[in-house]
Coordinates of C-alpha atoms in Angstrom, one line a residue:
X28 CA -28.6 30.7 91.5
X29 CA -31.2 31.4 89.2
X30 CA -31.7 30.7 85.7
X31 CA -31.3 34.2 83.9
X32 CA -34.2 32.8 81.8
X33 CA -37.3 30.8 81.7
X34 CA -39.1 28.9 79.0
X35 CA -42.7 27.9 78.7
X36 CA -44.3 25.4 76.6
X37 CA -47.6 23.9 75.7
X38 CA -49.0 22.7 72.2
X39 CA -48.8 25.9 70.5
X40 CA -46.3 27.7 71.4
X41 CA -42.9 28.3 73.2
X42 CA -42.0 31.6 75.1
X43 CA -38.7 32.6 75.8
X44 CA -38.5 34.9 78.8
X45 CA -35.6 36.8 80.2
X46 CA -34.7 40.5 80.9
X47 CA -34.7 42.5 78.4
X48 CA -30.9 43.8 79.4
X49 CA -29.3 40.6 78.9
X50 CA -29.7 40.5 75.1
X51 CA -29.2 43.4 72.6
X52 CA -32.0 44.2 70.0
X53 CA -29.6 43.1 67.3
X54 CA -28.8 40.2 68.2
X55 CA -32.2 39.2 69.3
X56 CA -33.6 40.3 65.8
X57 CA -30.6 37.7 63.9
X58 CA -31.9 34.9 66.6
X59 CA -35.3 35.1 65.9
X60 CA -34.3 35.3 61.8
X61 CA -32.4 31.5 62.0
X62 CA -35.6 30.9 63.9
X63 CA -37.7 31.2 60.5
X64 CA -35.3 30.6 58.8
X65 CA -35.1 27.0 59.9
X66 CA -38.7 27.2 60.1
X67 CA -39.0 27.5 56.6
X68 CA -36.3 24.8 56.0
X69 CA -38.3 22.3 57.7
X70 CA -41.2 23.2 55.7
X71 CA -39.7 23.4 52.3
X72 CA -39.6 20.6 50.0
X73 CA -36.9 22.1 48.1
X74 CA -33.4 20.0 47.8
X75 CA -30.1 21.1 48.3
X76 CA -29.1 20.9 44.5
X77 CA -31.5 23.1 43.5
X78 CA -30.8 25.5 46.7
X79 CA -27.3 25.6 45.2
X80 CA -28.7 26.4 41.6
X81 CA -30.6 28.8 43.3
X82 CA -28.1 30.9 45.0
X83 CA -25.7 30.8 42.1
X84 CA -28.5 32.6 40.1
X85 CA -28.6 34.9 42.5
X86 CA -24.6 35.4 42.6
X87 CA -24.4 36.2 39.3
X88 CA -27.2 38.2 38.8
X89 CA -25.8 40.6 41.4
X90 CA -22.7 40.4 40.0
X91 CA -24.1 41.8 36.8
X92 CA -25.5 44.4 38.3
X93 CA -22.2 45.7 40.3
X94 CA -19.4 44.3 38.3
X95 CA -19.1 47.7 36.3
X96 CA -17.7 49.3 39.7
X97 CA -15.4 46.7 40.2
X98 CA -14.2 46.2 36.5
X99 CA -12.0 48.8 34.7

């Protein structure tokens, strides 16, 4: 049996190949979104702490913004 994909490889570049009606669009799209996302991991030189610090900044400025609907 047949793989229902093939991968290619040289220095530059991987390529993923299969038919287009195994996979659906959406799911593709979040695949290839952990791709860079990992791919910006690697590359970052920021540390866990500060992604921690990070994203609790984040929480609580969006909770400011939509508190008021969720607050009597």
């Amino acid at each position: 049996m047949s793989k229902p994909f093939r991968i290619e490889h040289d220095k530059e570049e991987i390529v993923v190949r299969f038919d287009r009606k195994l996979v659906d669009p959406s799911v593709l799209s979040r695949l290839l979104d952990y791709v860079e996302l990992n791919a910006l991991q690697t590359k970052s030189e920021i540390t866990p702490e500060e992604i921690r610090v990070l994203a609790d900044d984040v929480d609580a400025a969006v909770w400011n913004q939509v508190k008021e609907k969720y607050i009597d």
